[in-house]
């Protein structure tokens, strides 16, 4: 690694404070691998497929060495995909392009500055295999993050393995904020962590409600953790870090760009187990998060709102065109992950037809006989048979059940309906 | 037919005024068949499967004769299903039960009274095969109506072949009535007839808005057409009959019962081509209509509302549990039947991810280069490559496109982003 100008000794000094458990026993090789992953977060943009391929095939340290030592593409191909070693196929071109975009960013001073800044701020570095690693992001495959920077509690990192992403528009209405508060508090009550993006509007409300319920909440940012964004949520993000976690795949010093916001959304969608869009206009960025959740096979819910409210148009679009499930409260959201949690009300309602029936709590025969009875004029079985269109024998049998249930009575003149209650 | 005590001559006097086109040329046999169908509407309750089987197999006239002449079940079976002629199977029992429930209603005076009442009121009788017959109800198979009584315009009857059922709860909110007015008027504008049940709340609003838009609207009632129900909608129903049609499968004199309301709903759901529930509580009877529409394979839409409004809970249930499509305006409702009518807005939005992209109208590369540019500080290609994480060659190519589009410019110091507008 001489070419990046950083010694093993420097690495051994910088890395351990960045690790949740100190890593004092880590070998020089392990530390070099960690250093390389940290460095890659400043070289490749989030979701860079070529970086994912190379690090998977060579390991982060050797992949970085290959970049520094300017290995020819043919040598890289031999390691990434021996079948394409001729180097003239699509993969060869892809790696060649990648080397060209990575080289301008090879900057040892910047890499060391990012690490030093992270140490100063109390940031930690998580890599795949760590207890703190949100395993859900591995579903992104070659687009998965190479490492994650985080500030906060290790338990909050692990809590993402049972979590919901609650997202929505910055331009939230009172309605949207109300349902977000209810949803976030209700999911916290059910033991879920709340993942979101710390934006104004729905995201911020989701984090705040989780904190107010003493729940665990995690925020993914699109820039380095040295500068919390948006700045108006600086205090909120510090509160989140105090009991939860604030995470980014970009190193200290990296600014949040629109591209990085879109890529950040894939982490929110996959670090959590399910995504719910609570309120979103037709072109809200939260629809991008929803798209990532659906692409990753995560359950996707959307909360409807008044069709007269443009602030809910994006949610309705998800229901219409992207097969999102309609969820109206925390219990229904929890069912996205745990269908068995369905309340008795839902499981007992077999069909809308049954709903029409259960309203009057009667079988079709009982309904027809009840319809034919009066509370004032006593009627004979023959009359009831004509009125109900039922056979006299069926009328007699049904009247027997209704009498037992206290819904009909007989006097000397005939049968009467009993007033309920 | 001597046993019902009605002569061919009486039938020839009663029937023709009940027919839309007079039927002066109808043969005695044809008139007898019509008379029998009319009579059956007073004998069998709506949706009676055994009546449907018998009338299909024997014709209405012979089926009525079989009832009057007390044919043994074995003889009926031989005609309905020769394979089961032993008469000891389920079908034999079903027919036997049916005969027992029909016999108490065999009443020639009532049948004649119903016909005379219908003539007095200007009612008409439609049977399968008539130009006025709403062919959609044939999808009910053995549960289809045997005949329909109607008041109004023959064109309105035929218009049901391109119609929407708009239904909902009696307990409607201002929100529900507003969206119903918009939906009904918008569908009328698109040339659809509006079918509903004339109840208070959503149904009445749907009819009224169609009338106000000079559209065709049709109401299905659960009782005879001699007494419009609900009585508070008497004037509305007369308005509907003046330009549209009011329909029932029950003869004059029949009262609306809860059972008949549920059966009436199957006609609303199948006489129309698609059903939309506009606002409905958790147990609204309109969910029963929705269930019939789904069972008949008709497209089913539901309009969402605030999740805080119990008045929309039934609509949300349809979206969640019954695969209803989320529809938020008349255009989306029309798409239930004519997917090609989708506006350019929907068809161009390929995915939520694309939505996030189209918001800034840029390819990923353009977005990354724009993110790396400033409107004030000019930057060189190398600097932009580092900031965007792109290869210098790609940066140059992308800058060229952005310059052509007027979104970037170059001066002697380097590249700048142009302010939009």
Tab-separated table of N, CA and C in Angstrom, chain A residues 43 45 97 100-101 104-105 170 175 178-179 257-260 262 282-285 287-288 290-291 303-308 316-322 325-328 332 335 345-346 349-353 355-360 364 367-368 370-371 382 385-393, chain B residues 43 45 97 100-101 104-105 170 175 178-179 257-260 262 282-285 287-288 290-291 303-308 316-322 325-328 332 335 345-346 349-353 355-360 364 367-368 370-371 382 385-393:
chain	number	residue	atom	x	y	z
A	43	UNK	N	-13.901	6.920	-2.818
A	43	UNK	CA	-13.468	6.802	-4.226
A	43	UNK	C	-14.654	6.509	-5.152
A	45	UNK	N	-18.656	6.301	-5.997
A	45	UNK	CA	-19.948	6.849	-5.589
A	45	UNK	C	-20.833	5.701	-5.083
A	97	UNK	N	-13.806	1.923	-17.749
A	97	UNK	CA	-14.466	3.193	-17.419
A	97	UNK	C	-14.351	3.487	-15.924
A	100	UNK	N	-11.046	4.789	-14.815
A	100	UNK	CA	-10.874	6.193	-15.192
A	100	UNK	C	-11.604	7.151	-14.259
A	101	UNK	N	-12.774	6.711	-13.739
A	101	UNK	CA	-13.481	7.642	-12.849
A	101	UNK	C	-12.949	7.569	-11.424
A	104	UNK	N	-9.014	9.805	-10.517
A	104	UNK	CA	-8.917	11.205	-10.063
A	104	UNK	C	-9.174	11.357	-8.563
A	105	UNK	N	-9.810	10.359	-7.955
A	105	UNK	CA	-10.147	10.477	-6.527
A	105	UNK	C	-9.132	9.791	-5.613
A	170	UNK	N	-41.332	16.075	2.102
A	170	UNK	CA	-40.980	17.205	2.960
A	170	UNK	C	-42.198	18.105	3.146
A	175	UNK	N	-52.443	16.468	8.289
A	175	UNK	CA	-52.925	15.080	8.194
A	175	UNK	C	-51.760	14.112	8.108
A	178	UNK	N	-49.927	13.867	11.350
A	178	UNK	CA	-50.715	13.135	12.355
A	178	UNK	C	-50.612	11.624	12.157
A	179	UNK	N	-50.837	11.170	10.931
A	179	UNK	CA	-50.798	9.712	10.713
A	179	UNK	C	-49.381	9.187	10.886
A	257	UNK	N	-25.427	15.301	-2.281
A	257	UNK	CA	-25.833	15.743	-3.616
A	257	UNK	C	-27.152	15.067	-3.966
A	258	UNK	N	-27.797	15.576	-5.004
A	258	UNK	CA	-29.079	14.970	-5.382
A	258	UNK	C	-28.897	13.511	-5.749
A	259	UNK	N	-27.789	13.210	-6.426
A	259	UNK	CA	-27.504	11.825	-6.778
A	259	UNK	C	-27.378	10.967	-5.524
A	260	UNK	N	-26.690	11.503	-4.535
A	260	UNK	CA	-26.489	10.730	-3.310
A	260	UNK	C	-27.788	10.560	-2.521
A	262	UNK	N	-30.700	10.070	-3.905
A	262	UNK	CA	-31.390	8.958	-4.567
A	262	UNK	C	-30.757	7.628	-4.175
A	282	UNK	N	-47.139	13.714	-6.015
A	282	UNK	CA	-46.994	12.911	-7.219
A	282	UNK	C	-45.533	12.643	-7.563
A	283	UNK	N	-44.633	13.563	-7.224
A	283	UNK	CA	-43.234	13.394	-7.615
A	283	UNK	C	-42.297	13.423	-6.405
A	284	UNK	N	-42.817	13.067	-5.265
A	284	UNK	CA	-41.985	13.069	-4.060
A	284	UNK	C	-40.818	12.093	-4.199
A	285	UNK	N	-39.656	12.483	-3.648
A	285	UNK	CA	-38.500	11.588	-3.645
A	285	UNK	C	-38.761	10.300	-2.885
A	287	UNK	N	-41.081	8.348	-3.331
A	287	UNK	CA	-41.514	7.316	-4.278
A	287	UNK	C	-40.292	6.550	-4.801
A	288	UNK	N	-39.144	7.227	-4.825
A	288	UNK	CA	-37.905	6.574	-5.218
A	288	UNK	C	-37.529	5.508	-4.175
A	290	UNK	N	-39.668	3.986	-2.304
A	290	UNK	CA	-40.660	2.924	-2.501
A	290	UNK	C	-40.259	2.021	-3.659
A	291	UNK	N	-39.750	2.620	-4.720
A	291	UNK	CA	-39.313	1.828	-5.867
A	291	UNK	C	-38.174	0.901	-5.495
A	303	UNK	N	-50.135	4.822	2.712
A	303	UNK	CA	-51.295	5.303	3.463
A	303	UNK	C	-52.099	6.214	2.541
A	304	UNK	N	-53.371	5.900	2.309
A	304	UNK	CA	-54.170	6.778	1.455
A	304	UNK	C	-54.528	8.061	2.182
A	305	UNK	N	-54.979	9.008	1.425
A	305	UNK	CA	-55.453	10.270	1.985
A	305	UNK	C	-56.588	10.766	1.128
A	306	UNK	N	-57.077	11.960	1.395
A	306	UNK	CA	-58.158	12.487	0.555
A	306	UNK	C	-57.683	12.591	-0.893
A	307	UNK	N	-58.509	12.176	-1.830
A	307	UNK	CA	-58.104	12.278	-3.234
A	307	UNK	C	-58.062	13.740	-3.661
A	308	UNK	N	-58.645	14.600	-2.838
A	308	UNK	CA	-58.617	16.031	-3.119
A	308	UNK	C	-57.310	16.673	-2.637
A	316	UNK	N	-51.374	7.402	-3.608
A	316	UNK	CA	-52.404	6.769	-4.435
A	316	UNK	C	-51.791	6.150	-5.685
A	317	UNK	N	-50.753	6.799	-6.175
A	317	UNK	CA	-50.066	6.248	-7.347
A	317	UNK	C	-49.406	4.920	-6.996
A	318	UNK	N	-48.830	4.834	-5.810
A	318	UNK	CA	-48.223	3.571	-5.382
A	318	UNK	C	-49.291	2.487	-5.258
A	319	UNK	N	-50.466	2.854	-4.764
A	319	UNK	CA	-51.548	1.877	-4.632
A	319	UNK	C	-52.031	1.431	-6.010
A	320	UNK	N	-52.133	2.380	-6.928
A	320	UNK	CA	-52.665	2.093	-8.258
A	320	UNK	C	-51.678	1.299	-9.099
A	321	UNK	N	-50.464	1.805	-9.185
A	321	UNK	CA	-49.574	1.342	-10.246
A	321	UNK	C	-48.433	0.465	-9.751
A	322	UNK	N	-48.179	0.448	-8.453
A	322	UNK	CA	-47.014	-0.309	-7.985
A	322	UNK	C	-47.374	-1.340	-6.941
A	325	UNK	N	-49.494	-1.981	-0.730
A	325	UNK	CA	-50.646	-2.394	0.044
A	325	UNK	C	-51.202	-1.177	0.779
A	326	UNK	N	-52.521	-1.094	0.812
A	326	UNK	CA	-53.181	0.002	1.507
A	326	UNK	C	-53.106	-0.251	3.010
A	327	UNK	N	-52.441	0.635	3.734
A	327	UNK	CA	-52.339	0.479	5.194
A	327	UNK	C	-52.869	1.741	5.848
A	328	UNK	N	-53.706	1.570	6.879
A	328	UNK	CA	-54.365	2.732	7.469
A	328	UNK	C	-53.990	2.941	8.932
A	332	UNK	N	-52.055	-2.500	10.741
A	332	UNK	CA	-52.018	-2.975	9.351
A	332	UNK	C	-50.598	-2.910	8.786
A	335	UNK	N	-48.737	-5.902	9.913
A	335	UNK	CA	-49.140	-7.087	9.133
A	335	UNK	C	-48.352	-7.248	7.840
A	345	UNK	N	-60.973	-9.102	13.839
A	345	UNK	CA	-61.932	-8.404	12.993
A	345	UNK	C	-61.699	-8.745	11.523
A	346	UNK	N	-60.419	-8.677	11.120
A	346	UNK	CA	-60.122	-8.923	9.719
A	346	UNK	C	-60.281	-10.384	9.346
A	349	UNK	N	-63.827	-11.605	8.726
A	349	UNK	CA	-64.599	-11.064	7.605
A	349	UNK	C	-64.212	-11.804	6.333
A	350	UNK	N	-64.997	-12.786	5.961
A	350	UNK	CA	-64.600	-13.650	4.850
A	350	UNK	C	-64.763	-12.956	3.506
A	351	UNK	N	-65.708	-12.097	3.372
A	351	UNK	CA	-65.983	-11.484	2.075
A	351	UNK	C	-66.878	-10.279	2.285
A	352	UNK	N	-66.898	-9.388	1.302
A	352	UNK	CA	-67.819	-8.255	1.442
A	352	UNK	C	-69.259	-8.718	1.577
A	353	UNK	N	-69.606	-9.820	0.924
A	353	UNK	CA	-70.970	-10.327	1.037
A	353	UNK	C	-71.249	-10.703	2.482
A	355	UNK	N	-69.882	-9.373	4.946
A	355	UNK	CA	-69.983	-8.140	5.720
A	355	UNK	C	-71.430	-7.648	5.705
A	356	UNK	N	-72.028	-7.692	4.523
A	356	UNK	CA	-73.413	-7.274	4.437
A	356	UNK	C	-74.292	-8.126	5.324
A	357	UNK	N	-73.923	-9.415	5.461
A	357	UNK	CA	-74.730	-10.317	6.252
A	357	UNK	C	-74.480	-10.089	7.747
A	358	UNK	N	-73.173	-9.959	8.086
A	358	UNK	CA	-72.871	-9.876	9.505
A	358	UNK	C	-73.441	-8.591	10.102
A	359	UNK	N	-73.664	-7.599	9.257
A	359	UNK	CA	-74.257	-6.360	9.747
A	359	UNK	C	-75.565	-6.654	10.464
A	360	UNK	N	-76.319	-7.613	9.922
A	360	UNK	CA	-77.576	-7.944	10.548
A	360	UNK	C	-77.465	-9.254	11.310
A	364	UNK	N	-79.081	-16.121	5.581
A	364	UNK	CA	-80.084	-15.645	4.610
A	364	UNK	C	-81.504	-16.043	5.002
A	367	UNK	N	-82.669	-13.929	7.873
A	367	UNK	CA	-82.936	-12.572	7.398
A	367	UNK	C	-84.293	-12.509	6.712
A	368	UNK	N	-84.567	-13.507	5.876
A	368	UNK	CA	-85.832	-13.487	5.132
A	368	UNK	C	-87.022	-13.642	6.063
A	370	UNK	N	-87.051	-12.825	9.329
A	370	UNK	CA	-87.129	-11.589	10.121
A	370	UNK	C	-87.779	-10.474	9.304
A	371	UNK	N	-87.401	-10.400	8.015
A	371	UNK	CA	-88.005	-9.401	7.133
A	371	UNK	C	-89.515	-9.575	7.061
A	382	UNK	N	-98.040	-19.750	7.444
A	382	UNK	CA	-98.387	-19.667	6.024
A	382	UNK	C	-98.137	-18.280	5.468
A	385	UNK	N	-94.483	-17.726	5.163
A	385	UNK	CA	-93.944	-18.466	4.017
A	385	UNK	C	-94.156	-17.671	2.732
A	386	UNK	N	-95.326	-17.085	2.562
A	386	UNK	CA	-95.608	-16.294	1.362
A	386	UNK	C	-94.720	-15.050	1.317
A	387	UNK	N	-94.621	-14.349	2.461
A	387	UNK	CA	-93.865	-13.112	2.494
A	387	UNK	C	-92.363	-13.351	2.274
A	388	UNK	N	-91.839	-14.445	2.838
A	388	UNK	CA	-90.394	-14.695	2.749
A	388	UNK	C	-90.020	-15.468	1.493
A	389	UNK	N	-91.020	-16.067	0.839
A	389	UNK	CA	-90.708	-16.920	-0.308
A	389	UNK	C	-90.015	-18.198	0.114
A	390	UNK	N	-90.299	-18.670	1.330
A	390	UNK	CA	-89.669	-19.891	1.826
A	390	UNK	C	-90.721	-20.964	2.054
A	391	UNK	N	-90.285	-22.226	2.063
A	391	UNK	CA	-91.200	-23.335	2.315
A	391	UNK	C	-91.658	-23.294	3.767
A	392	UNK	N	-92.927	-23.649	4.020
A	392	UNK	CA	-93.434	-23.601	5.409
A	392	UNK	C	-92.543	-24.360	6.396
A	393	UNK	N	-92.020	-25.529	5.987
A	393	UNK	CA	-91.157	-26.281	6.895
A	393	UNK	C	-89.898	-25.504	7.263
B	43	UNK	N	-93.311	-15.091	-7.455
B	43	UNK	CA	-93.306	-16.405	-6.797
B	43	UNK	C	-91.939	-16.702	-6.187
B	45	UNK	N	-88.196	-15.631	-4.902
B	45	UNK	CA	-87.424	-14.476	-4.435
B	45	UNK	C	-86.268	-14.229	-5.405
B	97	UNK	N	-87.665	-28.797	-2.218
B	97	UNK	CA	-87.743	-27.652	-1.298
B	97	UNK	C	-88.313	-26.433	-2.003
B	100	UNK	N	-92.002	-26.458	-2.462
B	100	UNK	CA	-92.702	-26.169	-1.198
B	100	UNK	C	-92.713	-24.690	-0.875
B	101	UNK	N	-91.653	-23.979	-1.253
B	101	UNK	CA	-91.658	-22.547	-0.925
B	101	UNK	C	-92.411	-21.728	-1.973
B	104	UNK	N	-97.006	-21.745	-1.717
B	104	UNK	CA	-97.836	-20.791	-0.957
B	104	UNK	C	-98.030	-19.466	-1.683
B	105	UNK	N	-97.171	-19.189	-2.686
B	105	UNK	CA	-97.272	-17.903	-3.386
B	105	UNK	C	-98.054	-17.988	-4.695
B	170	UNK	N	-74.994	5.351	2.885
B	170	UNK	CA	-76.015	6.375	3.130
B	170	UNK	C	-75.417	7.496	3.979
B	175	UNK	N	-67.043	15.226	1.990
B	175	UNK	CA	-65.974	14.728	1.120
B	175	UNK	C	-66.514	13.675	0.161
B	178	UNK	N	-68.748	15.193	-2.434
B	178	UNK	CA	-67.977	15.964	-3.405
B	178	UNK	C	-67.332	15.058	-4.459
B	179	UNK	N	-66.646	14.001	-4.006
B	179	UNK	CA	-65.965	13.139	-4.978
B	179	UNK	C	-66.984	12.376	-5.830
B	257	UNK	N	-87.288	-5.523	1.250
B	257	UNK	CA	-86.829	-6.149	2.492
B	257	UNK	C	-85.305	-6.140	2.489
B	258	UNK	N	-84.729	-6.402	3.651
B	258	UNK	CA	-83.265	-6.391	3.713
B	258	UNK	C	-82.668	-7.442	2.780
B	259	UNK	N	-83.325	-8.602	2.740
B	259	UNK	CA	-82.876	-9.648	1.827
B	259	UNK	C	-82.891	-9.160	0.385
B	260	UNK	N	-83.958	-8.468	0.037
B	260	UNK	CA	-84.074	-7.987	-1.350
B	260	UNK	C	-83.067	-6.882	-1.663
B	262	UNK	N	-80.029	-6.842	-0.514
B	262	UNK	CA	-78.774	-7.557	-0.791
B	262	UNK	C	-78.806	-8.178	-2.184
B	282	UNK	N	-67.051	0.707	7.389
B	282	UNK	CA	-66.530	-0.654	7.477
B	282	UNK	C	-67.584	-1.705	7.141
B	283	UNK	N	-68.851	-1.415	7.415
B	283	UNK	CA	-69.888	-2.415	7.206
B	283	UNK	C	-70.986	-1.916	6.271
B	284	UNK	N	-70.651	-0.987	5.413
B	284	UNK	CA	-71.646	-0.451	4.494
B	284	UNK	C	-72.174	-1.545	3.570
B	285	UNK	N	-73.472	-1.465	3.251
B	285	UNK	CA	-74.062	-2.408	2.315
B	285	UNK	C	-73.439	-2.322	0.934
B	287	UNK	N	-70.459	-2.541	0.267
B	287	UNK	CA	-69.401	-3.553	0.153
B	287	UNK	C	-69.979	-4.847	-0.396
B	288	UNK	N	-71.267	-5.065	-0.132
B	288	UNK	CA	-71.948	-6.233	-0.691
B	288	UNK	C	-72.027	-6.102	-2.212
B	290	UNK	N	-69.939	-4.432	-3.992
B	290	UNK	CA	-68.557	-4.635	-4.445
B	290	UNK	C	-68.225	-6.125	-4.530
B	291	UNK	N	-68.686	-6.889	-3.542
B	291	UNK	CA	-68.437	-8.332	-3.554
B	291	UNK	C	-69.088	-9.000	-4.757
B	303	UNK	N	-62.489	4.473	-3.959
B	303	UNK	CA	-61.877	5.792	-3.780
B	303	UNK	C	-61.384	5.890	-2.337
B	304	UNK	N	-60.096	6.141	-2.145
B	304	UNK	CA	-59.604	6.268	-0.778
B	304	UNK	C	-60.038	7.592	-0.170
B	305	UNK	N	-59.897	7.666	1.127
B	305	UNK	CA	-60.179	8.905	1.841
B	305	UNK	C	-59.228	8.995	3.003
B	306	UNK	N	-59.425	9.980	3.868
B	306	UNK	CA	-58.537	10.078	5.035
B	306	UNK	C	-58.655	8.811	5.886
B	307	UNK	N	-57.520	8.287	6.345
B	307	UNK	CA	-57.596	7.081	7.183
B	307	UNK	C	-58.190	7.435	8.543
B	308	UNK	N	-58.277	8.714	8.819
B	308	UNK	CA	-58.888	9.160	10.066
B	308	UNK	C	-60.413	9.240	9.948
B	316	UNK	N	-61.114	1.458	2.117
B	316	UNK	CA	-59.745	1.002	2.389
B	316	UNK	C	-59.700	-0.517	2.539
B	317	UNK	N	-60.765	-1.066	3.110
B	317	UNK	CA	-60.836	-2.518	3.242
B	317	UNK	C	-60.884	-3.178	1.856
B	318	UNK	N	-61.631	-2.568	0.935
B	318	UNK	CA	-61.689	-3.113	-0.429
B	318	UNK	C	-60.307	-3.053	-1.078
B	319	UNK	N	-59.573	-1.968	-0.831
B	319	UNK	CA	-58.230	-1.842	-1.403
B	319	UNK	C	-57.293	-2.874	-0.786
B	320	UNK	N	-57.408	-3.084	0.519
B	320	UNK	CA	-56.510	-3.996	1.233
B	320	UNK	C	-56.801	-5.453	0.921
B	321	UNK	N	-58.066	-5.820	1.083
B	321	UNK	CA	-58.389	-7.241	1.156
B	321	UNK	C	-59.094	-7.788	-0.076
B	322	UNK	N	-59.591	-6.929	-0.947
B	322	UNK	CA	-60.372	-7.442	-2.075
B	322	UNK	C	-59.842	-6.977	-3.413
B	325	UNK	N	-59.176	-1.630	-7.181
B	325	UNK	CA	-58.173	-0.710	-7.701
B	325	UNK	C	-58.412	0.671	-7.101
B	326	UNK	N	-57.327	1.322	-6.735
B	326	UNK	CA	-57.410	2.673	-6.165
B	326	UNK	C	-57.710	3.652	-7.300
B	327	UNK	N	-58.850	4.323	-7.231
B	327	UNK	CA	-59.204	5.306	-8.259
B	327	UNK	C	-59.468	6.640	-7.586
B	328	UNK	N	-58.905	7.703	-8.143
B	328	UNK	CA	-59.003	8.997	-7.467
B	328	UNK	C	-59.746	10.038	-8.288
B	332	UNK	N	-59.393	7.977	-13.968
B	332	UNK	CA	-58.882	6.690	-13.490
B	332	UNK	C	-60.000	5.655	-13.427
B	335	UNK	N	-60.512	4.269	-16.819
B	335	UNK	CA	-59.449	3.307	-17.149
B	335	UNK	C	-59.751	1.897	-16.667
B	345	UNK	N	-49.527	11.262	-18.816
B	345	UNK	CA	-48.826	11.394	-17.544
B	345	UNK	C	-48.499	10.028	-16.961
B	346	UNK	N	-49.518	9.154	-16.952
B	346	UNK	CA	-49.304	7.846	-16.352
B	346	UNK	C	-48.400	6.971	-17.201
B	349	UNK	N	-44.652	7.600	-16.930
B	349	UNK	CA	-43.967	7.350	-15.662
B	349	UNK	C	-43.674	5.860	-15.539
B	350	UNK	N	-42.486	5.464	-15.886
B	350	UNK	CA	-42.167	4.043	-15.968
B	350	UNK	C	-42.015	3.417	-14.601
B	351	UNK	N	-41.549	4.136	-13.628
B	351	UNK	CA	-41.303	3.564	-12.311
B	351	UNK	C	-41.137	4.684	-11.307
B	352	UNK	N	-41.293	4.368	-10.003
B	352	UNK	CA	-41.058	5.417	-9.010
B	352	UNK	C	-39.627	5.934	-9.099
B	353	UNK	N	-38.685	5.061	-9.448
B	353	UNK	CA	-37.307	5.515	-9.567
B	353	UNK	C	-37.214	6.559	-10.689
B	355	UNK	N	-39.561	8.469	-11.539
B	355	UNK	CA	-40.205	9.681	-11.058
B	355	UNK	C	-39.191	10.551	-10.315
B	356	UNK	N	-38.380	9.898	-9.473
B	356	UNK	CA	-37.362	10.653	-8.762
B	356	UNK	C	-36.421	11.323	-9.746
B	357	UNK	N	-36.183	10.632	-10.864
B	357	UNK	CA	-35.261	11.175	-11.842
B	357	UNK	C	-35.910	12.290	-12.645
B	358	UNK	N	-37.173	12.049	-13.072
B	358	UNK	CA	-37.796	13.018	-13.963
B	358	UNK	C	-38.019	14.344	-13.232
B	359	UNK	N	-38.067	14.275	-11.893
B	359	UNK	CA	-38.248	15.491	-11.129
B	359	UNK	C	-37.149	16.493	-11.470
B	360	UNK	N	-35.931	15.984	-11.702
B	360	UNK	CA	-34.846	16.894	-12.030
B	360	UNK	C	-34.524	16.821	-13.512
B	364	UNK	N	-28.704	9.999	-14.858
B	364	UNK	CA	-27.839	9.925	-13.670
B	364	UNK	C	-26.521	10.681	-13.885
B	367	UNK	N	-27.121	14.394	-13.737
B	367	UNK	CA	-27.389	14.782	-12.355
B	367	UNK	C	-26.086	14.901	-11.576
B	368	UNK	N	-25.201	13.922	-11.763
B	368	UNK	CA	-23.950	13.934	-10.997
B	368	UNK	C	-23.057	15.096	-11.412
B	370	UNK	N	-24.175	17.983	-12.775
B	370	UNK	CA	-24.831	19.204	-12.286
B	370	UNK	C	-24.575	19.392	-10.797
B	371	UNK	N	-24.640	18.278	-10.033
B	371	UNK	CA	-24.362	18.352	-8.593
B	371	UNK	C	-22.955	18.878	-8.334
B	382	UNK	N	-11.105	18.184	-14.348
B	382	UNK	CA	-10.518	17.292	-13.347
B	382	UNK	C	-11.237	17.416	-12.014
B	385	UNK	N	-14.580	15.834	-12.239
B	385	UNK	CA	-14.466	14.371	-12.233
B	385	UNK	C	-14.343	13.865	-10.801
B	386	UNK	N	-13.536	14.522	-9.987
B	386	UNK	CA	-13.369	14.101	-8.599
B	386	UNK	C	-14.686	14.262	-7.845
B	387	UNK	N	-15.330	15.435	-8.026
B	387	UNK	CA	-16.559	15.700	-7.280
B	387	UNK	C	-17.686	14.742	-7.683
B	388	UNK	N	-17.802	14.430	-8.955
B	388	UNK	CA	-18.911	13.597	-9.434
B	388	UNK	C	-18.601	12.117	-9.346
B	389	UNK	N	-17.320	11.786	-9.172
B	389	UNK	CA	-16.954	10.373	-9.181
B	389	UNK	C	-17.078	9.772	-10.567
B	390	UNK	N	-16.898	10.613	-11.596
B	390	UNK	CA	-17.013	10.137	-12.973
B	390	UNK	C	-15.672	10.271	-13.681
B	391	UNK	N	-15.514	9.476	-14.743
B	391	UNK	CA	-14.281	9.556	-15.515
B	391	UNK	C	-14.228	10.893	-16.261
B	392	UNK	N	-13.027	11.479	-16.408
B	392	UNK	CA	-12.922	12.777	-17.098
B	392	UNK	C	-13.578	12.772	-18.478
B	393	UNK	N	-13.409	11.705	-19.224
B	393	UNK	CA	-14.029	11.648	-20.559
B	393	UNK	C	-15.552	11.725	-20.479
